[in-house]
PDB file of C-alpha atoms in Angstrom:
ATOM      1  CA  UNK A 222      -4.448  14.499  26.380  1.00  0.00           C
ATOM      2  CA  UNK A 223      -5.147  12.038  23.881  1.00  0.00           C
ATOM      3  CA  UNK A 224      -3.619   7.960  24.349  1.00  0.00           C
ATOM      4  CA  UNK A 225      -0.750   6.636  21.932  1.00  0.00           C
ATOM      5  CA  UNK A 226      -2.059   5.296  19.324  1.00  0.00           C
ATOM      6  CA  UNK A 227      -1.650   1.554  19.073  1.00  0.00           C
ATOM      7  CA  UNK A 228       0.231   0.407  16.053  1.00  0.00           C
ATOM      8  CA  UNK A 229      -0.273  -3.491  14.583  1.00  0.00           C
ATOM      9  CA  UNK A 230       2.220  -4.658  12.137  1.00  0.00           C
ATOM     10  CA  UNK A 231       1.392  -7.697   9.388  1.00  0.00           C
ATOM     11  CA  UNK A 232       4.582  -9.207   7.782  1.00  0.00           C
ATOM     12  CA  UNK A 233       8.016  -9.637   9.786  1.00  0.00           C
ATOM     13  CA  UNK A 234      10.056  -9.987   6.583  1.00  0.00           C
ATOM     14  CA  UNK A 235      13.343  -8.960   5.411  1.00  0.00           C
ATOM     15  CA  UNK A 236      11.723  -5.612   5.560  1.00  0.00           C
ATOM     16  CA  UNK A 237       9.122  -5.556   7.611  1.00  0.00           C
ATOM     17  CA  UNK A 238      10.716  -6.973  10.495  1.00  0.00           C
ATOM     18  CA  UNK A 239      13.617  -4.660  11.011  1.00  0.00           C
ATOM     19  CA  UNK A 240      10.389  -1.795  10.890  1.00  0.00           C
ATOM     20  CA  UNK A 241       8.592  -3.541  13.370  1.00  0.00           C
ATOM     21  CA  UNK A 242      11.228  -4.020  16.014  1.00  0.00           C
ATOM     22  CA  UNK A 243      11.986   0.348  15.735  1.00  0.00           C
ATOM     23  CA  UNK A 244       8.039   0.307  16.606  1.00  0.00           C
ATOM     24  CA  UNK A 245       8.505  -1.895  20.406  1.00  0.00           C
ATOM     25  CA  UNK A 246       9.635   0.873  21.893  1.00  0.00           C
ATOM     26  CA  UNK A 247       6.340   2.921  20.831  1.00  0.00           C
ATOM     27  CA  UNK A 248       4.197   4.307  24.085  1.00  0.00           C
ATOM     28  CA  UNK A 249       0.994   2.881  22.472  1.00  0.00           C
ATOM     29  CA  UNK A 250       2.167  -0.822  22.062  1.00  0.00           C
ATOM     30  CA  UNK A 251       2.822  -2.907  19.322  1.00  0.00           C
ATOM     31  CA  UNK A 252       0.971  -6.400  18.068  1.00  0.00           C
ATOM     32  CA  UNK A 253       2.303  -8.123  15.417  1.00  0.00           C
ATOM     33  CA  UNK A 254       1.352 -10.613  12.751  1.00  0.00           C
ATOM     34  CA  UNK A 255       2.652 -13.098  10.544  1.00  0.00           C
ATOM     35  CA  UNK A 256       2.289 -16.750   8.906  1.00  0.00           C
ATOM     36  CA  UNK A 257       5.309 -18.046  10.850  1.00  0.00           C
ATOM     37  CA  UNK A 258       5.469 -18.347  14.471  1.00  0.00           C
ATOM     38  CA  UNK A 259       9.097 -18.265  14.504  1.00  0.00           C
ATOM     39  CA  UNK A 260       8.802 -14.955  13.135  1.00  0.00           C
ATOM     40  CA  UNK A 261       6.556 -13.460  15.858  1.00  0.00           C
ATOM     41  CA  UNK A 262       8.536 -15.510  18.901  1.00  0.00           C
ATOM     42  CA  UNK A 263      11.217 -12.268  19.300  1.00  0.00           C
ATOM     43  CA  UNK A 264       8.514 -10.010  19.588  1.00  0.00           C
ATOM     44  CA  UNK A 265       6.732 -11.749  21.898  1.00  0.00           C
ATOM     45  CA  UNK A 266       9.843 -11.791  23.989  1.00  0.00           C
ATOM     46  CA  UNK A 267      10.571  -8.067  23.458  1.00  0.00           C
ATOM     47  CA  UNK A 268       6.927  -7.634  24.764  1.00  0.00           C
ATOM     48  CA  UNK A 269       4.809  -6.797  22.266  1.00  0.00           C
ATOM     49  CA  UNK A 270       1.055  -8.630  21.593  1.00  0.00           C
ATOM     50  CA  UNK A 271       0.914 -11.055  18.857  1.00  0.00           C
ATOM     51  CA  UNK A 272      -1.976 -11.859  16.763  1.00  0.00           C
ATOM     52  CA  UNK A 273      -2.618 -15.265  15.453  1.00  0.00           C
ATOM     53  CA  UNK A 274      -4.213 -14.184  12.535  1.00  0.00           C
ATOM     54  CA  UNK A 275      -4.633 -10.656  10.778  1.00  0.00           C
ATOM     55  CA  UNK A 276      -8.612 -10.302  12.216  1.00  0.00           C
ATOM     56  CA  UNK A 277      -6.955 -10.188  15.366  1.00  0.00           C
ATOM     57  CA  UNK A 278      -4.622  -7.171  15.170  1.00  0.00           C
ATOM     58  CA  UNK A 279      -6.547  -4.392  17.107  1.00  0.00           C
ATOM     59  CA  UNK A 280      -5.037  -1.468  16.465  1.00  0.00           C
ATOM     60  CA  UNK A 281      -5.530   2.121  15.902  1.00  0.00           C
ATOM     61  CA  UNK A 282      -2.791   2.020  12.911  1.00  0.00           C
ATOM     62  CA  UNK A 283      -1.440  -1.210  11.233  1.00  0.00           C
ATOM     63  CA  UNK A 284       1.147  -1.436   8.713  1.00  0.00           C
ATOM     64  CA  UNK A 285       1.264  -3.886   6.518  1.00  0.00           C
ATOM     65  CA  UNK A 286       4.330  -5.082   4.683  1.00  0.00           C
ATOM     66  CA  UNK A 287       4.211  -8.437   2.889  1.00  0.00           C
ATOM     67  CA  UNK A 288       5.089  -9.742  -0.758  1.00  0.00           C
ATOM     68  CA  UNK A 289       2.902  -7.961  -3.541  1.00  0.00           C
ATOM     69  CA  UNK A 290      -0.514  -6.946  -4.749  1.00  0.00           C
ATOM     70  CA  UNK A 291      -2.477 -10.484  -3.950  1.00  0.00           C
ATOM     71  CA  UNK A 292      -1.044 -10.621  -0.071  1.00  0.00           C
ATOM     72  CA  UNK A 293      -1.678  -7.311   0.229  1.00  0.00           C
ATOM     73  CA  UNK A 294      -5.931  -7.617  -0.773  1.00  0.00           C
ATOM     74  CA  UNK A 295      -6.032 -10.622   1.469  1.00  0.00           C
ATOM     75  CA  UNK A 296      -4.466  -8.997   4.322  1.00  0.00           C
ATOM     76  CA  UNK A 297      -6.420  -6.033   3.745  1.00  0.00           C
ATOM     77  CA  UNK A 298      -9.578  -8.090   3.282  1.00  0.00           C
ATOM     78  CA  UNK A 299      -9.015  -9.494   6.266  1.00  0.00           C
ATOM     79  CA  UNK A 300      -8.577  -6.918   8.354  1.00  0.00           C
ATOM     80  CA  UNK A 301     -12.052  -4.962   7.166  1.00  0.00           C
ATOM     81  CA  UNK A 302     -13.627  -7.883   8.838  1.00  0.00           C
ATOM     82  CA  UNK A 303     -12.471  -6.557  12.395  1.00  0.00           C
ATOM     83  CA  UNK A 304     -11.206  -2.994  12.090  1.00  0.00           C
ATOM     84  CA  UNK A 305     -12.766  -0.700  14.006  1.00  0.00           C
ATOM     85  CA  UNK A 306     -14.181   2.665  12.116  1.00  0.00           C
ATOM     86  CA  UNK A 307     -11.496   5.346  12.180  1.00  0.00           C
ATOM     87  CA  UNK A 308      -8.177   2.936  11.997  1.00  0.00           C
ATOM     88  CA  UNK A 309      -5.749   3.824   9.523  1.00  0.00           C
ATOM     89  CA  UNK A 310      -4.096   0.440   7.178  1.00  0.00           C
ATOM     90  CA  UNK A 311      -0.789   1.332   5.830  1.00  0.00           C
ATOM     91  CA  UNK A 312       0.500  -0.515   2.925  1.00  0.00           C
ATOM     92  CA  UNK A 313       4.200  -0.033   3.379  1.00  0.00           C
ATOM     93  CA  UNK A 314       4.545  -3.040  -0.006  1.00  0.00           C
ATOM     94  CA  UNK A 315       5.192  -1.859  -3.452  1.00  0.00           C
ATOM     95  CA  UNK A 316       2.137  -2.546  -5.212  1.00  0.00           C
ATOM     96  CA  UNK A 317       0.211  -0.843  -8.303  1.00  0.00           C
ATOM     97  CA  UNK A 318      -0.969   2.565  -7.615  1.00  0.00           C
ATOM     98  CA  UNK A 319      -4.456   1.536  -8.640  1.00  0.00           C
ATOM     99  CA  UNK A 320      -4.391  -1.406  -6.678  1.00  0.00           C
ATOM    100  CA  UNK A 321      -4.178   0.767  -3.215  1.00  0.00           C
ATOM    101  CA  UNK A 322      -6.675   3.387  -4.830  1.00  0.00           C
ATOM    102  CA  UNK A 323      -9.211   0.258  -5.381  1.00  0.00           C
ATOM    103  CA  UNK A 324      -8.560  -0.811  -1.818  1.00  0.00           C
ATOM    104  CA  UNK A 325      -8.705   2.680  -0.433  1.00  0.00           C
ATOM    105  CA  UNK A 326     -12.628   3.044  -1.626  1.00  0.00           C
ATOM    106  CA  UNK A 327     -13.518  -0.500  -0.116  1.00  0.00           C
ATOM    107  CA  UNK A 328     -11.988   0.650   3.157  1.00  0.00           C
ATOM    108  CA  UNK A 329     -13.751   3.952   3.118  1.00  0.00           C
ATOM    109  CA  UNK A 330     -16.741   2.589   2.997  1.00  0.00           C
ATOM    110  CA  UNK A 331     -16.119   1.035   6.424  1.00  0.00           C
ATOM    111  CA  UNK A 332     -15.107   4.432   8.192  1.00  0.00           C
ATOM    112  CA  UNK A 333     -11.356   3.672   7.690  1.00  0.00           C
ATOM    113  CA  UNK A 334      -8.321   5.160   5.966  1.00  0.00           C
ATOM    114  CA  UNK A 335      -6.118   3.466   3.744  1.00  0.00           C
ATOM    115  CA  UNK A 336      -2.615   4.826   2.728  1.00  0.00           C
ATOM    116  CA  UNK A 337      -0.033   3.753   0.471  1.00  0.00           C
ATOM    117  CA  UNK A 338       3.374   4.554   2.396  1.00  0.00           C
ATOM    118  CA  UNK A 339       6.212   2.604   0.340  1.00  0.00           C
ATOM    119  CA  UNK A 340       9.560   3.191   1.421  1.00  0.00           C
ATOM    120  CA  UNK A 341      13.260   3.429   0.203  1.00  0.00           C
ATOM    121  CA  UNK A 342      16.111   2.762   2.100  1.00  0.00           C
ATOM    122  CA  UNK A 343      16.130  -0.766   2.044  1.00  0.00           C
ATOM    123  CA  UNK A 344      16.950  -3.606   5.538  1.00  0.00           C
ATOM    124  CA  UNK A 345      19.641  -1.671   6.584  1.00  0.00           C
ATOM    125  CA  UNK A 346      17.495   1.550   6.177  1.00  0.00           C
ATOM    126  CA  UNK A 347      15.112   0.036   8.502  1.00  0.00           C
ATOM    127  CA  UNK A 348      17.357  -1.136  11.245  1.00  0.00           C
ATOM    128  CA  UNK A 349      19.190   2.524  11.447  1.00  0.00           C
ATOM    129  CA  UNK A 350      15.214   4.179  11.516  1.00  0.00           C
ATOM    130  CA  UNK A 351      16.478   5.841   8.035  1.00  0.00           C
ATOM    131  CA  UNK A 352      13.993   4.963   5.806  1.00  0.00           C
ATOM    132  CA  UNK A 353      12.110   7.399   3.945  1.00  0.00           C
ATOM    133  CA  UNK A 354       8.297   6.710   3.375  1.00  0.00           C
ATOM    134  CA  UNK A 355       5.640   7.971   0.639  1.00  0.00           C
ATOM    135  CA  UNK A 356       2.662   8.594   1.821  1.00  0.00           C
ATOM    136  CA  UNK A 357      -0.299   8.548  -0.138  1.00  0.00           C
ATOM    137  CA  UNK A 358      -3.326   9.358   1.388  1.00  0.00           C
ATOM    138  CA  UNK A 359      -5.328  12.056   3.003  1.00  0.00           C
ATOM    139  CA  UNK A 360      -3.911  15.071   4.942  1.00  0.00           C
ATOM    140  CA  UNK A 361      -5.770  13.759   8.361  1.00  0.00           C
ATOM    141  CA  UNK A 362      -4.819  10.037   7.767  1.00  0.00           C
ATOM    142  CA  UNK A 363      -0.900  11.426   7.112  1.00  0.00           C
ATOM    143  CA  UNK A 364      -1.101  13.155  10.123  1.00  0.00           C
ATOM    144  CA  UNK A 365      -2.057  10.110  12.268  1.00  0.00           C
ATOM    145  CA  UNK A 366       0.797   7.753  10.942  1.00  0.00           C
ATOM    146  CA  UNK A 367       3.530  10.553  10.430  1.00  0.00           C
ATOM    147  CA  UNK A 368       4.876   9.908  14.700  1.00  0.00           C
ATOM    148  CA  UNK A 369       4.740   5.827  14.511  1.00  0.00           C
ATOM    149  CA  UNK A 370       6.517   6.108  11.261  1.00  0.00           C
ATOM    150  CA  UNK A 371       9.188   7.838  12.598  1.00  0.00           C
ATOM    151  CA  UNK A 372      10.367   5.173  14.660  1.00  0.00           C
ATOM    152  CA  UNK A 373      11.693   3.775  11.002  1.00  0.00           C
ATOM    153  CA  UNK A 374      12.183   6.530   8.604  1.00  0.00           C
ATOM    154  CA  UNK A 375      13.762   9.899   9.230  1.00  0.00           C
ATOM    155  CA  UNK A 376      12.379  11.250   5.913  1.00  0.00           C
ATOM    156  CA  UNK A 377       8.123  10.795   5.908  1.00  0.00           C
ATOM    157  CA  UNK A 378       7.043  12.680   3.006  1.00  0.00           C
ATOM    158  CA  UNK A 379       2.875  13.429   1.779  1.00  0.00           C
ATOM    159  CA  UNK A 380       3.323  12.824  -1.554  1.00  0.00           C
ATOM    160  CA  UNK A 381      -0.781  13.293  -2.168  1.00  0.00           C
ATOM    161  CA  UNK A 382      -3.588  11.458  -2.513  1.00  0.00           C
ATOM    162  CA  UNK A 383      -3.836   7.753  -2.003  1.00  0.00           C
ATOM    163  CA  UNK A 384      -1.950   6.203  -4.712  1.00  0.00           C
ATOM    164  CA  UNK A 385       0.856   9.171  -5.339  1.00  0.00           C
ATOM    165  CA  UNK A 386       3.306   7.379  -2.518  1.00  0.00           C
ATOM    166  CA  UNK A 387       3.449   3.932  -4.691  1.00  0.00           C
ATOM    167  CA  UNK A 388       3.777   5.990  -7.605  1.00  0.00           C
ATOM    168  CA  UNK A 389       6.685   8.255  -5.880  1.00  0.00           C
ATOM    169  CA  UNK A 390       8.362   5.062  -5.231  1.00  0.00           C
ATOM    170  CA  UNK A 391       8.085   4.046  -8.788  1.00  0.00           C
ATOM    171  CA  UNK A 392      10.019   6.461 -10.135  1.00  0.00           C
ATOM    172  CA  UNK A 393      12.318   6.340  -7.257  1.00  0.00           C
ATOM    173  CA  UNK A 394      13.038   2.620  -8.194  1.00  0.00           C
ATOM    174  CA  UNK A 395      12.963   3.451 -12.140  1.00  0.00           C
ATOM    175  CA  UNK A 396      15.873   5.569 -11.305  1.00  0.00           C
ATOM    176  CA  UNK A 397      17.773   2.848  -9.308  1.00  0.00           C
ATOM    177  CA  UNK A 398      17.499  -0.187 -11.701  1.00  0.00           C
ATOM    178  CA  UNK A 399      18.071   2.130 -14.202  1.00  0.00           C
ATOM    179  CA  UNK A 400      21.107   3.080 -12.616  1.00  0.00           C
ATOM    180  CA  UNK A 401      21.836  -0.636 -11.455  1.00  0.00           C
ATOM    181  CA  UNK A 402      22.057  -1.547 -15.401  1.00  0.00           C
ATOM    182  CA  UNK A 403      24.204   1.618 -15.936  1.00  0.00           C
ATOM    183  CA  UNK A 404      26.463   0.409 -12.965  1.00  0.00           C
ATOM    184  CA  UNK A 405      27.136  -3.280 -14.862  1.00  0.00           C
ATOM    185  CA  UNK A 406      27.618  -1.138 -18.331  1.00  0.00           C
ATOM    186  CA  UNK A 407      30.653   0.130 -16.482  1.00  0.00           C
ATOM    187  CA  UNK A 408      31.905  -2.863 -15.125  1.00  0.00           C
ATOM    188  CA  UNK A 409      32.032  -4.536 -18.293  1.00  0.00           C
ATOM    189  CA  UNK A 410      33.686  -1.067 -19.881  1.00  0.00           C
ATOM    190  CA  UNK A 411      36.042  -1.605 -17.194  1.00  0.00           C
ATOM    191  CA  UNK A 412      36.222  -5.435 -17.333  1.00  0.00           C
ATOM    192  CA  UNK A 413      37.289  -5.000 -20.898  1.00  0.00           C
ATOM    193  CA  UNK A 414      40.085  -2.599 -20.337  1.00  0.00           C
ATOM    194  CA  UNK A 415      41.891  -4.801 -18.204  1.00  0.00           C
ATOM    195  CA  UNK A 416      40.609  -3.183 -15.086  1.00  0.00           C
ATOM    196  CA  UNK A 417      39.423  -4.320 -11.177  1.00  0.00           C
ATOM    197  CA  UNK A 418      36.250  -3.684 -11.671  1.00  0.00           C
ATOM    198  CA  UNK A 419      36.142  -4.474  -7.460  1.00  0.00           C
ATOM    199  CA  UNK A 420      37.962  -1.914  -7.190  1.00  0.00           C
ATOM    200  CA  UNK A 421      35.775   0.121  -9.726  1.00  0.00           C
ATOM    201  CA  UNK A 422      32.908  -0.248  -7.175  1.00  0.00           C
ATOM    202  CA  UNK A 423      34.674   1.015  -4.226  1.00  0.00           C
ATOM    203  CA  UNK A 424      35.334   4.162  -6.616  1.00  0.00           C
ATOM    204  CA  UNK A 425      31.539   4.749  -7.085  1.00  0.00           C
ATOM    205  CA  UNK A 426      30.092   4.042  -3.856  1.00  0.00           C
ATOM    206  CA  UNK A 427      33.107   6.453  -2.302  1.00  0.00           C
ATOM    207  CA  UNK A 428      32.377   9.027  -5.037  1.00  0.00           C
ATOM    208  CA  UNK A 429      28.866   8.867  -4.454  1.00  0.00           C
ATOM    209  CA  UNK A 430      28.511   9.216  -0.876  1.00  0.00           C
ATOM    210  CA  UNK A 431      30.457  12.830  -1.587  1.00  0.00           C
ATOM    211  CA  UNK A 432      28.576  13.629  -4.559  1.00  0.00           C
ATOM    212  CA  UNK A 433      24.768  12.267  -3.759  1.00  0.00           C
ATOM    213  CA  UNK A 434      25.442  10.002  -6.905  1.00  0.00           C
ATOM    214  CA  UNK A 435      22.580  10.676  -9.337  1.00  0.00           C
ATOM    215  CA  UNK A 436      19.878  12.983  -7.150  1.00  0.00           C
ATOM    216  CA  UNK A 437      22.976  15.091  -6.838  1.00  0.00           C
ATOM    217  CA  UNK A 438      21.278  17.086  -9.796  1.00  0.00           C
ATOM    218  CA  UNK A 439      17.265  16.570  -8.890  1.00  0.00           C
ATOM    219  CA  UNK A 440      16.844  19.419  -7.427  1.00  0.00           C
ATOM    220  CA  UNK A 441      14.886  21.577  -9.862  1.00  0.00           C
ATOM    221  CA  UNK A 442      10.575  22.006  -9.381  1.00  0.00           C
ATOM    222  CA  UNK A 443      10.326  21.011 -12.947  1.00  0.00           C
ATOM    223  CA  UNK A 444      11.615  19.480 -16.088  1.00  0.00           C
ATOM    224  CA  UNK A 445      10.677  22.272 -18.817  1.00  0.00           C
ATOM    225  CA  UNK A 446      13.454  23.289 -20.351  1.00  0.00           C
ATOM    226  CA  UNK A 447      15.384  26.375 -18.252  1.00  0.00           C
ATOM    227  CA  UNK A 448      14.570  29.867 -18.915  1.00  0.00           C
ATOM    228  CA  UNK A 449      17.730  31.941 -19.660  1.00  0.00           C
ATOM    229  CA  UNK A 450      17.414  33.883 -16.712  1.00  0.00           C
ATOM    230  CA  UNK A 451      17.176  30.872 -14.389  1.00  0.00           C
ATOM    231  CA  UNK A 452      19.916  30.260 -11.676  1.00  0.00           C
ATOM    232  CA  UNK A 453      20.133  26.643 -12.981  1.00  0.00           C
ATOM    233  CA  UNK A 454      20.833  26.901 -16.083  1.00  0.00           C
ATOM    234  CA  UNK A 455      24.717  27.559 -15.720  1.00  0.00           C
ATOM    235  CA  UNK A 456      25.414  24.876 -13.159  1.00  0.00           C
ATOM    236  CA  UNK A 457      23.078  22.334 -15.443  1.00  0.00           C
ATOM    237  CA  UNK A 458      24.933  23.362 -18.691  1.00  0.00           C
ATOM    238  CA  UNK A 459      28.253  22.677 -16.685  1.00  0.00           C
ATOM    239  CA  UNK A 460      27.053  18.838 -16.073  1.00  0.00           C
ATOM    240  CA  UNK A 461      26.084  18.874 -19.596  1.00  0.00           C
ATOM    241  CA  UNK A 462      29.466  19.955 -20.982  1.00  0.00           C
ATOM    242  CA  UNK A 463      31.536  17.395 -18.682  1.00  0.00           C
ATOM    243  CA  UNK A 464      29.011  14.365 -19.552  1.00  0.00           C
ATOM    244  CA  UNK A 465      28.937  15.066 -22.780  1.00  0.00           C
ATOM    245  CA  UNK A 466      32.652  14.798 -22.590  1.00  0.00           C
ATOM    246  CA  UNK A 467      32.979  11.793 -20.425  1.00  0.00           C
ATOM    247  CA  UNK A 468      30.661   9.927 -22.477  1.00  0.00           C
ATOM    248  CA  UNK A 469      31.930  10.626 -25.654  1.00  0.00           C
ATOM    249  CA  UNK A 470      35.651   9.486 -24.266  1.00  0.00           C
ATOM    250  CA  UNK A 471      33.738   6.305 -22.665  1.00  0.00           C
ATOM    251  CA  UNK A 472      32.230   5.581 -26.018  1.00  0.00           C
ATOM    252  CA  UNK A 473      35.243   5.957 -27.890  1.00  0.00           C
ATOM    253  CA  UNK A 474      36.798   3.452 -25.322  1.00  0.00           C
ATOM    254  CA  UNK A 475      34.102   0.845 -25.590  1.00  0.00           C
ATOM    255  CA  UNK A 476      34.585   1.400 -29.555  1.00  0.00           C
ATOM    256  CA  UNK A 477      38.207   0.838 -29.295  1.00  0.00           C
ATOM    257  CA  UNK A 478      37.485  -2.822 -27.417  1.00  0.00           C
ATOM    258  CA  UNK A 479      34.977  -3.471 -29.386  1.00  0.00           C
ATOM    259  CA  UNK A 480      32.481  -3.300 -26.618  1.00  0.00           C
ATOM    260  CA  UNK A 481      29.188  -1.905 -27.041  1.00  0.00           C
ATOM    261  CA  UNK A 482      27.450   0.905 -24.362  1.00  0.00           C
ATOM    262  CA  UNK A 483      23.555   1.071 -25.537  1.00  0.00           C
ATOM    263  CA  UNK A 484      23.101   2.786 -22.220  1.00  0.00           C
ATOM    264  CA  UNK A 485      26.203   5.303 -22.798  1.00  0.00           C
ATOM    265  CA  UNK A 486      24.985   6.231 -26.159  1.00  0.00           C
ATOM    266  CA  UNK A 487      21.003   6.971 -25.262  1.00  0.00           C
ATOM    267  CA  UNK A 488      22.538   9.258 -22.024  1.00  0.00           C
ATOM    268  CA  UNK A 489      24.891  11.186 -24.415  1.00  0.00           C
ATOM    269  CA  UNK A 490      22.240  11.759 -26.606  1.00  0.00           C
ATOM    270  CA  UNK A 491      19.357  12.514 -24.330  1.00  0.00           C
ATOM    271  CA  UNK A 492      21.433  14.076 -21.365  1.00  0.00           C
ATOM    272  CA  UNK A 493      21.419  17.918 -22.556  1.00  0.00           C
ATOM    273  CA  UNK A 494      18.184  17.918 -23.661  1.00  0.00           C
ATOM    274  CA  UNK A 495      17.067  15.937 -19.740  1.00  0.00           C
ATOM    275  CA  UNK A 496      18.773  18.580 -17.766  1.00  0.00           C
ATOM    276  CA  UNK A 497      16.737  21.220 -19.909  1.00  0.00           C
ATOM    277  CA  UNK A 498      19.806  22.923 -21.526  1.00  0.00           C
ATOM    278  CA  UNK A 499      19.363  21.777 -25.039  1.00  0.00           C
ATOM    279  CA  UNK A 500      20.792  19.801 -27.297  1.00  0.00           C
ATOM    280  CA  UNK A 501      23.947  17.735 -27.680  1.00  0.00           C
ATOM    281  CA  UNK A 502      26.646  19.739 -27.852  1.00  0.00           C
ATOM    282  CA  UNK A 503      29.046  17.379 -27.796  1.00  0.00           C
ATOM    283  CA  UNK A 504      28.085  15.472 -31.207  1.00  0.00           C
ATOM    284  CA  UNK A 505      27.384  18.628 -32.739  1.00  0.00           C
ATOM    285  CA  UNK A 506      31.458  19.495 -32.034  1.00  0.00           C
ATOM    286  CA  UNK A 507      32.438  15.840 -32.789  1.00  0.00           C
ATOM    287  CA  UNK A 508      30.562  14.633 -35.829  1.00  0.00           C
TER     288      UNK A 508
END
């Protein structure tokens, strides 16, 4: 029977930090790294190894969540100076997709794996362990990290080859801050109509933990328009016809207080034609 892998960890952040402490209780042991000492002192005290700099986390596995795409080289730079052929960095920060596909072909050239295994879910994701995590990488370096990365995330997805996580978590972010703007389009639709736009939000984030808020309707394989025969294409014409509707009343609101919804107009225009049911119907009954 094979030994736990160890698991090292670079970066106790916001983020990384709350990761790291679901990883103490791992069989294999935990060593942890970062520039402050007051951010390593817990862990120490909670047992686990710490390194005093990233050349000295021996591990089988170590993660490596710090700010962006320079922290993340020098860490990994680092570490090729010490890792051991066969040990698997995972670069749990959002960085660009070529970025970890540059760094992947330096480390392969020492004998060792590199993934890129962003995650969603945010700090309080990573206290609960319900974080989900991207992995890009290859099917036997996936394999390795899948069992330490559930002590964080209950979702660990293979979303492909080294650089498809960071670019799975792209267009999971485009989505939220797309949404986030959406979200303060309402407010001030809301603000303007004389409304609690407090209240407003505890509306939407009750709503949405019913409804699954926007991936409510991602559930489809693809996004070519629906063949006629398809069991979609009812339910997605229904969400057409009542957003077409809401917007159209929204719009006419915002009009009315002089108030105007860029965001509102581009989804009433592009929403039929998004869900792959066609066109506007909406604008074509209300000229």
């Amino acid at each position: 029977m094979n030994a736990p892998l160890r698991v090292g960890f670079v970066g106790l952040g916001n983020m990384g930090a709350p990761m790291a402490q679901r990883l103490l209780a791992w069989p294999g042991g935990l060593t942890v790294c970062d520039t402050r000492p007051e951010a390593m002192r817990p862990f120490a005290e909670a047992g686990a190894a710490v390194a005093d700099s990233v050349s000295e986390v021996a591990a089988d596995i170590v993660c490596v969540a710090v700010l962006d795409d320079a922290q993340v080289r020098a860490v990994v730079t680092e570490l090729l100076g010490a890792a051991a052929p066969g040990t698997v960095i995972a670069v749990h920060s959002t960085i660009a997709d070529r970025t970890a596909e540059e760094l992947a072909a330096t480390c392969a050239e020492r004998g060792i794996d590199l993934v890129d295994a962003p995650v969603s879910g945010g700090g309080p994701g990573a206290k609960l362990g319900r974080l989900a995590v991207m992995v890009g990488g290859s099917a036997t370096a996936f394999e390795r990290v899948r069992e330490p990365f559930g002590c964080f995330a209950d979702l660990v997805v293979h979303a492909g080859e080294v650089g498809a996580g960071t670019r799975m978590k792209l267009a999971r972010n485009l989505l939220h801050f797309v949404a986030f703007t959406a979200a303060t389009e309402a407010q001030r639709l809301a603000e303007a109509a004389g409304l609690d736009i407090t209240t407003l939000g505890k509306i939407v984030r009750h709503s949405d933990a019913v409804t699954g808020g926007p991936g409510a309707i991602m559930l489809r394989d693809r996004t070519a328009p629906i063949e006629p025969d398809d069991f979609w294409l009812p339910i997605l014409r229904h969400v057409r016809d009542l957003g077409e509707k809401d917007l159209g009343l929204a719009l006419e609101l915002g009009d009315r207080l002089a108030l105007d919804l860029p965001l509102a107009r581009l989804a009433l225009e592009r929403l039929g034609s998004g869900l792959g049911v066609g066109d506007n119907t909406f604008e074509r009954q209300n000229p």
